[in-house]
Tab-separated table of N, CA and C in Angstrom:
chain	number	residue	atom	x	y	z
Y	1	UNK	N	-25.268	65.667	-47.556
Y	1	UNK	CA	-26.275	65.178	-46.639
Y	1	UNK	C	-27.649	65.439	-47.255
Y	2	UNK	N	-28.487	64.441	-47.335
Y	2	UNK	CA	-29.824	64.579	-47.919
Y	2	UNK	C	-30.774	65.201	-46.910
Y	3	UNK	N	-31.631	66.058	-47.405
Y	3	UNK	CA	-32.629	66.679	-46.542
Y	3	UNK	C	-33.845	65.774	-46.475
Y	4	UNK	N	-34.404	65.660	-45.288
Y	4	UNK	CA	-35.589	64.850	-45.075
Y	4	UNK	C	-36.673	65.767	-44.544
Y	5	UNK	N	-37.893	65.591	-45.027
Y	5	UNK	CA	-38.992	66.416	-44.526
Y	5	UNK	C	-39.182	66.145	-43.042
Y	6	UNK	N	-39.315	67.224	-42.281
Y	6	UNK	CA	-39.535	67.081	-40.849
Y	6	UNK	C	-40.996	66.740	-40.594
Y	7	UNK	N	-41.221	65.995	-39.521
Y	7	UNK	CA	-42.590	65.624	-39.165
Y	7	UNK	C	-43.381	66.856	-38.743
Y	8	UNK	N	-42.746	67.755	-38.036
Y	8	UNK	CA	-43.430	68.952	-37.578
Y	8	UNK	C	-42.444	70.086	-37.406
Y	9	UNK	N	-42.961	71.286	-37.442
Y	9	UNK	CA	-42.135	72.470	-37.284
Y	9	UNK	C	-42.568	73.153	-35.998
Y	10	UNK	N	-41.602	73.472	-35.149
Y	10	UNK	CA	-41.916	74.100	-33.867
Y	10	UNK	C	-42.411	75.527	-34.082
Y	11	UNK	N	-43.055	76.082	-33.058
Y	11	UNK	CA	-43.530	77.466	-33.137
Y	11	UNK	C	-42.360	78.432	-33.321
Y	12	UNK	N	-41.232	78.162	-32.679
Y	12	UNK	CA	-40.043	79.010	-32.815
Y	12	UNK	C	-39.529	78.975	-34.259
Y	13	UNK	N	-39.495	77.779	-34.848
Y	13	UNK	CA	-39.077	77.670	-36.247
Y	13	UNK	C	-40.033	78.432	-37.157
Y	14	UNK	N	-41.326	78.325	-36.884
Y	14	UNK	CA	-42.313	79.054	-37.686
Y	14	UNK	C	-42.094	80.559	-37.589
Y	15	UNK	N	-41.839	81.061	-36.374
Y	15	UNK	CA	-41.568	82.491	-36.198
Y	15	UNK	C	-40.327	82.917	-36.980
Y	16	UNK	N	-39.274	82.122	-36.878
Y	16	UNK	CA	-38.036	82.440	-37.598
Y	16	UNK	C	-38.260	82.431	-39.108
Y	17	UNK	N	-39.012	81.463	-39.588
Y	17	UNK	CA	-39.296	81.351	-41.022
Y	17	UNK	C	-40.122	82.544	-41.491
Y	18	UNK	N	-41.137	82.928	-40.707
Y	18	UNK	CA	-41.945	84.108	-41.057
Y	18	UNK	C	-41.067	85.355	-41.134
Y	19	UNK	N	-40.151	85.496	-40.181
Y	19	UNK	CA	-39.275	86.666	-40.143
Y	19	UNK	C	-38.382	86.722	-41.374
Y	20	UNK	N	-37.725	85.625	-41.699
Y	20	UNK	CA	-36.847	85.606	-42.875
Y	20	UNK	C	-37.658	85.882	-44.140
Y	21	UNK	N	-38.838	85.278	-44.238
Y	21	UNK	CA	-39.689	85.513	-45.409
Y	21	UNK	C	-40.068	86.985	-45.523
Y	22	UNK	N	-40.441	87.584	-44.407
Y	22	UNK	CA	-40.846	88.991	-44.411
Y	22	UNK	C	-39.681	89.889	-44.820
Y	23	UNK	N	-38.505	89.643	-44.246
Y	23	UNK	CA	-37.350	90.484	-44.534
Y	23	UNK	C	-36.917	90.358	-45.996
Y	24	UNK	N	-36.871	89.149	-46.520
Y	24	UNK	CA	-36.482	88.963	-47.926
Y	24	UNK	C	-37.536	89.579	-48.842
Y	25	UNK	N	-38.805	89.444	-48.483
Y	25	UNK	CA	-39.889	90.015	-49.282
Y	25	UNK	C	-39.793	91.541	-49.340
Y	26	UNK	N	-39.546	92.178	-48.199
Y	26	UNK	CA	-39.392	93.639	-48.157
Y	26	UNK	C	-38.211	94.057	-49.022
Y	27	UNK	N	-37.083	93.388	-48.841
Y	27	UNK	CA	-35.880	93.725	-49.597
Y	27	UNK	C	-36.129	93.614	-51.098
Y	28	UNK	N	-36.751	92.529	-51.511
Y	28	UNK	CA	-37.013	92.302	-52.937
Y	28	UNK	C	-37.969	93.358	-53.489
Y	29	UNK	N	-39.038	93.613	-52.760
Y	29	UNK	CA	-40.038	94.587	-53.216
Y	29	UNK	C	-39.420	95.974	-53.387
Y	30	UNK	N	-38.558	96.376	-52.460
Y	30	UNK	CA	-37.997	97.724	-52.468
Y	30	UNK	C	-36.771	97.886	-53.374
Y	31	UNK	N	-36.125	96.781	-53.749
Y	31	UNK	CA	-34.865	96.881	-54.483
Y	31	UNK	C	-34.842	96.231	-55.857
Y	32	UNK	N	-35.770	95.339	-56.130
Y	32	UNK	CA	-35.712	94.603	-57.391
Y	32	UNK	C	-36.991	94.786	-58.200
Y	33	UNK	N	-36.808	95.137	-59.454
Y	33	UNK	CA	-37.935	95.240	-60.376
Y	33	UNK	C	-37.916	94.019	-61.278
Y	34	UNK	N	-38.915	93.888	-62.082
Y	34	UNK	CA	-38.936	92.781	-63.031
Y	34	UNK	C	-39.879	91.677	-62.603
Y	35	UNK	N	-39.729	90.548	-63.260
Y	35	UNK	CA	-40.629	89.414	-63.064
Y	35	UNK	C	-40.391	88.773	-61.702
Y	36	UNK	N	-41.489	88.586	-60.982
Y	36	UNK	CA	-41.439	87.910	-59.685
Y	36	UNK	C	-42.446	86.774	-59.716
Y	37	UNK	N	-42.076	85.668	-59.114
Y	37	UNK	CA	-42.956	84.499	-59.095
Y	37	UNK	C	-43.247	84.098	-57.660
Y	38	UNK	N	-44.393	83.456	-57.427
Y	38	UNK	CA	-44.729	83.002	-56.072
Y	38	UNK	C	-43.655	82.040	-55.550
Y	39	UNK	N	-43.257	82.254	-54.301
Y	39	UNK	CA	-42.224	81.431	-53.681
Y	39	UNK	C	-42.819	80.123	-53.177
Y	40	UNK	N	-42.099	79.040	-53.386
Y	40	UNK	CA	-42.484	77.750	-52.806
Y	40	UNK	C	-41.223	77.082	-52.280
Y	41	UNK	N	-41.426	76.182	-51.320
Y	41	UNK	CA	-40.306	75.517	-50.658
Y	41	UNK	C	-40.596	74.029	-50.619
Y	42	UNK	N	-39.657	73.213	-51.024
Y	42	UNK	CA	-39.899	71.779	-51.176
Y	42	UNK	C	-40.019	71.021	-49.857
Y	43	UNK	N	-39.435	71.545	-48.785
Y	43	UNK	CA	-39.414	70.782	-47.535
Y	43	UNK	C	-40.714	70.850	-46.750
Y	44	UNK	N	-41.497	71.905	-46.964
Y	44	UNK	CA	-42.803	72.021	-46.316
Y	44	UNK	C	-43.632	73.064	-47.040
Y	45	UNK	N	-44.924	73.037	-46.767
Y	45	UNK	CA	-45.851	73.974	-47.399
Y	45	UNK	C	-45.777	75.313	-46.670
Y	46	UNK	N	-45.323	76.333	-47.368
Y	46	UNK	CA	-45.191	77.672	-46.795
Y	46	UNK	C	-46.531	78.183	-46.278
Y	47	UNK	N	-47.623	77.830	-46.938
Y	47	UNK	CA	-48.953	78.315	-46.527
Y	47	UNK	C	-49.343	77.814	-45.140
Y	48	UNK	N	-48.728	76.739	-44.653
Y	48	UNK	CA	-48.987	76.267	-43.293
Y	48	UNK	C	-48.369	77.201	-42.260
Y	49	UNK	N	-47.390	77.985	-42.683
Y	49	UNK	CA	-46.678	78.876	-41.775
Y	49	UNK	C	-47.179	80.304	-41.903
Y	50	UNK	N	-47.379	80.751	-43.129
Y	50	UNK	CA	-47.838	82.118	-43.374
Y	50	UNK	C	-48.784	82.080	-44.568
Y	51	UNK	N	-50.001	82.528	-44.362
Y	51	UNK	CA	-51.006	82.459	-45.423
Y	51	UNK	C	-50.758	83.461	-46.547
Y	52	UNK	N	-49.943	84.495	-46.273
Y	52	UNK	CA	-49.633	85.469	-47.316
Y	52	UNK	C	-48.739	84.826	-48.368
Y	53	UNK	N	-49.072	85.067	-49.625
Y	53	UNK	CA	-48.215	84.581	-50.703
Y	53	UNK	C	-47.086	85.576	-50.914
Y	54	UNK	N	-45.883	85.080	-51.043
Y	54	UNK	CA	-44.707	85.908	-51.259
Y	54	UNK	C	-44.225	85.688	-52.688
Y	55	UNK	N	-44.097	86.783	-53.444
Y	55	UNK	CA	-43.561	86.696	-54.802
Y	55	UNK	C	-42.201	87.370	-54.825
Y	56	UNK	N	-41.220	86.666	-55.389
Y	56	UNK	CA	-39.841	87.141	-55.364
Y	56	UNK	C	-39.189	87.015	-56.734
Y	57	UNK	N	-38.137	87.805	-56.922
Y	57	UNK	CA	-37.300	87.653	-58.107
Y	57	UNK	C	-36.470	86.375	-57.937
Y	58	UNK	N	-35.855	85.893	-59.002
Y	58	UNK	CA	-35.068	84.652	-58.895
Y	58	UNK	C	-33.939	84.723	-57.859
Y	59	UNK	N	-33.243	85.857	-57.782
Y	59	UNK	CA	-32.140	86.003	-56.821
Y	59	UNK	C	-32.646	85.892	-55.384
Y	60	UNK	N	-33.734	86.578	-55.077
Y	60	UNK	CA	-34.280	86.539	-53.716
Y	60	UNK	C	-34.902	85.179	-53.407
Y	61	UNK	N	-35.460	84.514	-54.408
Y	61	UNK	CA	-35.983	83.152	-54.204
Y	61	UNK	C	-34.865	82.201	-53.805
Y	62	UNK	N	-33.715	82.314	-54.470
Y	62	UNK	CA	-32.563	81.468	-54.117
Y	62	UNK	C	-32.093	81.763	-52.697
Y	63	UNK	N	-32.023	83.050	-52.347
Y	63	UNK	CA	-31.583	83.430	-51.005
Y	63	UNK	C	-32.546	82.905	-49.952
Y	64	UNK	N	-33.840	83.056	-50.177
Y	64	UNK	CA	-34.823	82.585	-49.203
Y	64	UNK	C	-34.802	81.063	-49.094
Y	65	UNK	N	-34.670	80.376	-50.199
Y	65	UNK	CA	-34.568	78.911	-50.159
Y	65	UNK	C	-33.359	78.490	-49.325
Y	66	UNK	N	-32.233	79.144	-49.551
Y	66	UNK	CA	-31.018	78.842	-48.790
Y	66	UNK	C	-31.231	79.147	-47.305
Y	67	UNK	N	-31.805	80.311	-47.011
Y	67	UNK	CA	-32.043	80.708	-45.624
Y	67	UNK	C	-32.969	79.754	-44.891
Y	68	UNK	N	-34.050	79.343	-45.537
Y	68	UNK	CA	-34.980	78.409	-44.897
Y	68	UNK	C	-34.333	77.042	-44.706
Y	69	UNK	N	-33.529	76.623	-45.664
Y	69	UNK	CA	-32.819	75.349	-45.533
Y	69	UNK	C	-31.863	75.398	-44.348
Y	70	UNK	N	-31.135	76.494	-44.211
Y	70	UNK	CA	-30.209	76.637	-43.080
Y	70	UNK	C	-30.967	76.653	-41.752
Y	71	UNK	N	-32.147	77.286	-41.745
Y	71	UNK	CA	-32.931	77.331	-40.504
Y	71	UNK	C	-33.406	75.939	-40.118
Y	72	UNK	N	-33.903	75.201	-41.067
Y	72	UNK	CA	-34.400	73.851	-40.800
Y	72	UNK	C	-33.259	72.936	-40.351
Y	73	UNK	N	-32.067	73.132	-40.908
Y	73	UNK	CA	-30.919	72.288	-40.579
Y	73	UNK	C	-30.177	72.728	-39.316
Y	74	UNK	N	-30.546	73.865	-38.725
Y	74	UNK	CA	-29.812	74.396	-37.574
Y	74	UNK	C	-29.720	73.347	-36.460
Y	75	UNK	N	-28.493	73.038	-36.009
Y	75	UNK	CA	-28.308	72.012	-34.988
Y	75	UNK	C	-28.526	72.510	-33.561
Y	76	UNK	N	-28.709	73.802	-33.390
Y	76	UNK	CA	-28.780	74.378	-32.044
Y	76	UNK	C	-30.206	74.434	-31.503
Y	77	UNK	N	-30.335	74.108	-30.234
Y	77	UNK	CA	-31.615	74.211	-29.536
Y	77	UNK	C	-31.334	74.622	-28.099
Y	78	UNK	N	-31.645	75.853	-27.741
Y	78	UNK	CA	-32.323	76.882	-28.538
Y	78	UNK	C	-31.376	77.490	-29.573
Y	79	UNK	N	-31.983	77.948	-30.661
Y	79	UNK	CA	-31.216	78.542	-31.752
Y	79	UNK	C	-30.824	79.976	-31.388
Y	80	UNK	N	-29.521	80.291	-31.471
Y	80	UNK	CA	-29.103	81.682	-31.237
Y	80	UNK	C	-29.349	82.527	-32.487
Y	81	UNK	N	-29.210	83.842	-32.360
Y	81	UNK	CA	-29.258	84.683	-33.557
Y	81	UNK	C	-28.069	84.297	-34.426
Y	82	UNK	N	-28.284	84.185	-35.710
Y	82	UNK	CA	-27.225	83.731	-36.623
Y	82	UNK	C	-25.965	84.588	-36.506
Y	83	UNK	N	-26.148	85.904	-36.370
Y	83	UNK	CA	-24.975	86.777	-36.328
Y	83	UNK	C	-24.131	86.559	-35.078
Y	84	UNK	N	-24.703	85.929	-34.046
Y	84	UNK	CA	-23.963	85.675	-32.807
Y	84	UNK	C	-23.572	84.207	-32.640
Y	85	UNK	N	-23.872	83.395	-33.632
Y	85	UNK	CA	-23.636	81.956	-33.545
Y	85	UNK	C	-22.188	81.607	-33.895
Y	86	UNK	N	-21.616	80.648	-33.177
Y	86	UNK	CA	-20.255	80.182	-33.453
Y	86	UNK	C	-20.176	79.311	-34.703
Y	87	UNK	N	-21.272	78.661	-35.079
Y	87	UNK	CA	-21.259	77.708	-36.184
Y	87	UNK	C	-21.145	78.388	-37.551
Y	88	UNK	N	-21.849	79.483	-37.775
Y	88	UNK	CA	-21.846	80.214	-39.049
Y	88	UNK	C	-22.154	79.311	-40.242
Y	89	UNK	N	-23.405	78.907	-40.350
Y	89	UNK	CA	-23.878	78.009	-41.416
Y	89	UNK	C	-23.851	78.662	-42.795
Y	90	UNK	N	-24.180	79.951	-42.848
Y	90	UNK	CA	-24.234	80.639	-44.141
Y	90	UNK	C	-22.838	80.712	-44.739
Y	91	UNK	N	-22.736	80.444	-46.025
Y	91	UNK	CA	-21.452	80.419	-46.717
Y	91	UNK	C	-21.363	81.521	-47.768
Y	92	UNK	N	-20.158	82.004	-47.966
Y	92	UNK	CA	-19.821	82.912	-49.055
Y	92	UNK	C	-20.764	84.067	-49.270
Y	93	UNK	N	-21.228	84.189	-50.506
Y	93	UNK	CA	-22.081	85.305	-50.897
Y	93	UNK	C	-23.402	85.314	-50.141
Y	94	UNK	N	-23.903	84.136	-49.772
Y	94	UNK	CA	-25.173	84.073	-49.043
Y	94	UNK	C	-25.065	84.794	-47.702
Y	95	UNK	N	-23.950	84.637	-47.030
Y	95	UNK	CA	-23.748	85.281	-45.731
Y	95	UNK	C	-23.791	86.803	-45.881
Y	96	UNK	N	-23.067	87.321	-46.871
Y	96	UNK	CA	-23.052	88.765	-47.108
Y	96	UNK	C	-24.431	89.269	-47.514
Y	97	UNK	N	-25.114	88.527	-48.370
Y	97	UNK	CA	-26.420	88.963	-48.874
Y	97	UNK	C	-27.468	88.956	-47.773
Y	98	UNK	N	-27.488	87.912	-46.926
Y	98	UNK	CA	-28.505	87.868	-45.876
Y	98	UNK	C	-28.267	88.985	-44.863
Y	99	UNK	N	-27.013	89.325	-44.610
Y	99	UNK	CA	-26.717	90.466	-43.729
Y	99	UNK	C	-27.264	91.758	-44.329
Y	100	UNK	N	-27.041	91.947	-45.630
Y	100	UNK	CA	-27.552	93.132	-46.325
Y	100	UNK	C	-29.079	93.190	-46.244
Y	101	UNK	N	-29.728	92.065	-46.485
Y	101	UNK	CA	-31.191	91.986	-46.452
Y	101	UNK	C	-31.711	92.290	-45.053
Y	102	UNK	N	-31.116	91.677	-44.032
Y	102	UNK	CA	-31.580	91.874	-42.656
Y	102	UNK	C	-31.398	93.330	-42.223
Y	103	UNK	N	-30.261	93.911	-42.562
Y	103	UNK	CA	-30.001	95.307	-42.202
Y	103	UNK	C	-30.998	96.234	-42.899
Y	104	UNK	N	-31.146	96.068	-44.206
Y	104	UNK	CA	-32.050	96.923	-44.970
Y	104	UNK	C	-33.486	96.802	-44.462
Y	105	UNK	N	-33.978	95.580	-44.354
Y	105	UNK	CA	-35.382	95.366	-43.994
Y	105	UNK	C	-35.656	95.745	-42.548
Y	106	UNK	N	-34.699	95.490	-41.665
Y	106	UNK	CA	-34.862	95.895	-40.269
Y	106	UNK	C	-34.985	97.406	-40.142
Y	107	UNK	N	-34.102	98.126	-40.826
Y	107	UNK	CA	-34.163	99.590	-40.789
Y	107	UNK	C	-35.425	100.107	-41.479
Y	108	UNK	N	-35.845	99.446	-42.525
Y	108	UNK	CA	-37.081	99.800	-43.226
Y	108	UNK	C	-38.254	99.737	-42.245
Y	109	UNK	N	-38.319	98.671	-41.468
Y	109	UNK	CA	-39.414	98.511	-40.504
Y	109	UNK	C	-39.312	99.513	-39.360
Y	110	UNK	N	-38.100	99.791	-38.879
Y	110	UNK	CA	-37.910	100.776	-37.805
Y	110	UNK	C	-38.393	102.146	-38.272
Y	111	UNK	N	-38.032	102.525	-39.486
Y	111	UNK	CA	-38.422	103.836	-40.026
Y	111	UNK	C	-39.926	103.954	-40.229
Y	112	UNK	N	-40.610	102.835	-40.246
Y	112	UNK	CA	-42.060	102.837	-40.425
Y	112	UNK	C	-42.800	102.495	-39.140
Y	113	UNK	N	-42.127	102.720	-38.011
Y	113	UNK	CA	-42.806	102.629	-36.726
Y	113	UNK	C	-42.676	101.326	-35.975
Y	114	UNK	N	-41.956	100.368	-36.485
Y	114	UNK	CA	-41.779	99.092	-35.781
Y	114	UNK	C	-40.641	99.232	-34.777
Y	115	UNK	N	-40.925	99.852	-33.644
Y	115	UNK	CA	-39.901	100.102	-32.640
Y	115	UNK	C	-39.394	98.818	-31.998
Y	116	UNK	N	-40.189	97.751	-32.056
Y	116	UNK	CA	-39.713	96.471	-31.529
Y	116	UNK	C	-38.478	96.003	-32.297
Y	117	UNK	N	-38.356	96.406	-33.554
Y	117	UNK	CA	-37.180	96.041	-34.343
Y	117	UNK	C	-35.944	96.769	-33.823
Y	118	UNK	N	-36.126	97.983	-33.340
Y	118	UNK	CA	-35.013	98.742	-32.780
Y	118	UNK	C	-34.461	98.025	-31.552
Y	119	UNK	N	-35.348	97.519	-30.711
Y	119	UNK	CA	-34.914	96.759	-29.528
Y	119	UNK	C	-34.125	95.528	-29.954
Y	120	UNK	N	-34.546	94.888	-31.019
Y	120	UNK	CA	-33.845	93.708	-31.537
Y	120	UNK	C	-32.425	94.080	-31.966
Y	121	UNK	N	-32.267	95.238	-32.612
Y	121	UNK	CA	-30.946	95.671	-33.062
Y	121	UNK	C	-30.026	95.997	-31.896
Y	122	UNK	N	-30.587	96.447	-30.796
Y	122	UNK	CA	-29.768	96.828	-29.647
Y	122	UNK	C	-29.292	95.631	-28.837
Y	123	UNK	N	-29.854	94.445	-29.095
Y	123	UNK	CA	-29.404	93.243	-28.373
Y	123	UNK	C	-28.053	92.802	-28.834
């Protein structure tokens, strides 16, 4: 199935995209050394969603590209949390890796005072 650029991105989609970007960025910064390049996404301009530039290693860039593609393609409205969704869009290694990233980055934020993340984990 070919991807088509969407005319507009909803506020909920923007929030979800910011969250995935933040979590992958934290994970990459804390776990991967080496060359990192600014992230870009072909379906829309990331700067329209978050003005912060995100630089990632190649592995995390692939994961974030996959994650954003899955978010844009999500058929559900309203979109449930991926871990509670019946559809399970993420495949193979991507599913395991995004779980690892979300767990690591969520706990990273909780340990640094983001108690709202703790409430999210308890849902």
